[in-house]
PDB file of C-alpha atoms in Angstrom:
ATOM      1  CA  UNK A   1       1.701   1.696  27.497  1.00 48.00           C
ATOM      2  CA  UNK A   2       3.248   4.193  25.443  1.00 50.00           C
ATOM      3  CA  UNK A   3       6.334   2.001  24.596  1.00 49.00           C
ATOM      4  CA  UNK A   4       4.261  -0.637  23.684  1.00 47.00           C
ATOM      5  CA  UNK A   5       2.275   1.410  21.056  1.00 50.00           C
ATOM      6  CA  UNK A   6       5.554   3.006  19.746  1.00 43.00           C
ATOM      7  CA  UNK A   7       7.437  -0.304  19.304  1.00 43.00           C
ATOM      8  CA  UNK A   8       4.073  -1.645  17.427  1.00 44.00           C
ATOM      9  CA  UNK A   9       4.407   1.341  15.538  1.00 44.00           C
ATOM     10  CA  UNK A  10       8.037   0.544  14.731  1.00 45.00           C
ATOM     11  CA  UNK A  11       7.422  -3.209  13.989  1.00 44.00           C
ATOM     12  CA  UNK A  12       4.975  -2.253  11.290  1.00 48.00           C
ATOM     13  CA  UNK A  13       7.186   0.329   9.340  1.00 49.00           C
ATOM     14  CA  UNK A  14       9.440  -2.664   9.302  1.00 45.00           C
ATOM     15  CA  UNK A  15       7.228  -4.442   7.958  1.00 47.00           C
ATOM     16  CA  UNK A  16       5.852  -2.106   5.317  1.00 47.00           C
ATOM     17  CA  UNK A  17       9.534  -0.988   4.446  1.00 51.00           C
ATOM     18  CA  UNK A  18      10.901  -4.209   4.039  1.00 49.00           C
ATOM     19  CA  UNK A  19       7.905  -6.610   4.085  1.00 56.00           C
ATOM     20  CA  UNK A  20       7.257  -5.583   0.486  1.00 73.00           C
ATOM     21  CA  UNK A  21       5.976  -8.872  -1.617  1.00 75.00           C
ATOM     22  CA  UNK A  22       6.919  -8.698  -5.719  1.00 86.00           C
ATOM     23  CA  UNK A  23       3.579 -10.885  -5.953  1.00 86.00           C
ATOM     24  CA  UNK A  24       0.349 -10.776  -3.459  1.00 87.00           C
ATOM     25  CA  UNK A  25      -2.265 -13.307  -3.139  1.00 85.00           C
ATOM     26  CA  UNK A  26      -6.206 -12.905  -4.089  1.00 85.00           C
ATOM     27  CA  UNK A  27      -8.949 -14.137  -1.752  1.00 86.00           C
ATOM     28  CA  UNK A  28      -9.419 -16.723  -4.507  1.00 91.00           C
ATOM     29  CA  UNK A  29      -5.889 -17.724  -4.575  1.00 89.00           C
ATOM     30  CA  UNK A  30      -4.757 -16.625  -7.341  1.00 91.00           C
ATOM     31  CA  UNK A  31      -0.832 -14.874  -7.382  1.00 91.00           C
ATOM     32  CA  UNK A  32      -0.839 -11.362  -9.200  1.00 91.00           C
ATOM     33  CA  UNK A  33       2.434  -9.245  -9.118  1.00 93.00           C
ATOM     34  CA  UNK A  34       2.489  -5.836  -7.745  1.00 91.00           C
ATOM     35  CA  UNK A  35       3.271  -4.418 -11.071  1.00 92.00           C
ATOM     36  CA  UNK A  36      -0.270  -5.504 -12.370  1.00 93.00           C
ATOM     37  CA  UNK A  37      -1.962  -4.448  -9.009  1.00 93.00           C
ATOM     38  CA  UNK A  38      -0.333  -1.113  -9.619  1.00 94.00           C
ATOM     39  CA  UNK A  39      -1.638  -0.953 -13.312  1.00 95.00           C
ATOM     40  CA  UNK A  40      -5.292  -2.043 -12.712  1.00 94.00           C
ATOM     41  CA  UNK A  41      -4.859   0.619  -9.742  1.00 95.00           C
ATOM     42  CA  UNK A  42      -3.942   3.448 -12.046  1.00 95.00           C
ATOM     43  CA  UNK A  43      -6.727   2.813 -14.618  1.00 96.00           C
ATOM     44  CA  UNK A  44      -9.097   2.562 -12.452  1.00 95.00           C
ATOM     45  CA  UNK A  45      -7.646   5.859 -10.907  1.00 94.00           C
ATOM     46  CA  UNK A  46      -7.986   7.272 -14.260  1.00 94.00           C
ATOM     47  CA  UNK A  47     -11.362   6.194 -15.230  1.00 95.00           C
ATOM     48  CA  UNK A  48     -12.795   7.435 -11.781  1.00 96.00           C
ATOM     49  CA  UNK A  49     -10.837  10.614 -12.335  1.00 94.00           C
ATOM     50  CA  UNK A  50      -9.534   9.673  -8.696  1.00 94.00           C
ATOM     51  CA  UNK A  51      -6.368  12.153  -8.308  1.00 94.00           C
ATOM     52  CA  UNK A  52      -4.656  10.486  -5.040  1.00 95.00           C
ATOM     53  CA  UNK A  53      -5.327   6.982  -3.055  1.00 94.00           C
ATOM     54  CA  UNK A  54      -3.022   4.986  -0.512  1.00 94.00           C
ATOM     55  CA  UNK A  55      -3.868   0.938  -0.653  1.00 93.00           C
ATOM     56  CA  UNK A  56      -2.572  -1.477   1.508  1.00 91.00           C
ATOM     57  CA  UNK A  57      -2.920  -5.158   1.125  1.00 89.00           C
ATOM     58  CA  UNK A  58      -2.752  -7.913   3.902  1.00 86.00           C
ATOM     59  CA  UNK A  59      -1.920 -11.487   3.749  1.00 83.00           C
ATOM     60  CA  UNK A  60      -2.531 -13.626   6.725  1.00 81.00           C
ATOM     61  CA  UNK A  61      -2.212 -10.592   8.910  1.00 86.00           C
ATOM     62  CA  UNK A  62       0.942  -9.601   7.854  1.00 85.00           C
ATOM     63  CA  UNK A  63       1.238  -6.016   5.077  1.00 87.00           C
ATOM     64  CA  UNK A  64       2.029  -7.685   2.131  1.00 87.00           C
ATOM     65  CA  UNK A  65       2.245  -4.534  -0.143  1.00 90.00           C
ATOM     66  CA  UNK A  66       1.805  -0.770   0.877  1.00 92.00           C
ATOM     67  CA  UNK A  67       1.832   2.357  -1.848  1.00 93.00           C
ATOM     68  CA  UNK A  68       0.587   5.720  -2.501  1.00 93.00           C
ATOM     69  CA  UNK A  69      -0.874   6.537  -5.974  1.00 95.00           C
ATOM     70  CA  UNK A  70      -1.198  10.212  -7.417  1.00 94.00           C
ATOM     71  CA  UNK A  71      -1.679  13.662  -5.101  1.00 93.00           C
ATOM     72  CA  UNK A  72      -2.395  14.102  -1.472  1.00 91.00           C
ATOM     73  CA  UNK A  73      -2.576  17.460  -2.172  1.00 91.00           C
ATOM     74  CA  UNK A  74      -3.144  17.978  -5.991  1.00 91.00           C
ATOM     75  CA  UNK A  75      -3.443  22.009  -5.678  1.00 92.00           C
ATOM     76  CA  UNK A  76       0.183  22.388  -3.935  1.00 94.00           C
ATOM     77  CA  UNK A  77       1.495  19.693  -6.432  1.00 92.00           C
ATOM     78  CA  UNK A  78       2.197  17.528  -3.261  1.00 93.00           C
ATOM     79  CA  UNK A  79       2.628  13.581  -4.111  1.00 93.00           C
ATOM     80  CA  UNK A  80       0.731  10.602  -2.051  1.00 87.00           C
ATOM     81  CA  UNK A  81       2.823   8.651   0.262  1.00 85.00           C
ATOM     82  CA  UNK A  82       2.391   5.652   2.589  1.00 80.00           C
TER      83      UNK A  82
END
């Protein structure tokens, strides 16, 4: 049981470090790239005042795009990872 979980574990850090898309898919089918995800991301961060968020998007059950934004700890200057 516990090998199974660990190599599911294993399969989806493979996935989310190399499974990275340059462009993801909207529910209405419409292709944005990353780089405008990650700008629509930040200003709504900013507008929200939001200091630290992780998103993850998935395409037909696979991670098609995985990134931290901002703090996980803003205090102790610590950055947000996936």
């Amino acid at each position: 049981m516990k090998k199974a979980i660990l190599f599911n574990v294993f399969l989806l850090v493979l996935n989310v470090a190399f499974g990275q898309q340059s462009h993801v898919k909207r529910p209405d089918g419409i292709t944005v790239t990353t780089a405008s995800v990650d700008k629509i991301v930040l200003k709504l961060m900013d507008t929200a005042e939001v200091s630290g968020l992780c998103l993850g998007i998935i395409d037909n059950n696979k991670v098609a795009y995985v990134k931290g934004y901002g703090f996980k700890n803003k205090a102790k200057g610590k950055m947000n990872d996936t």
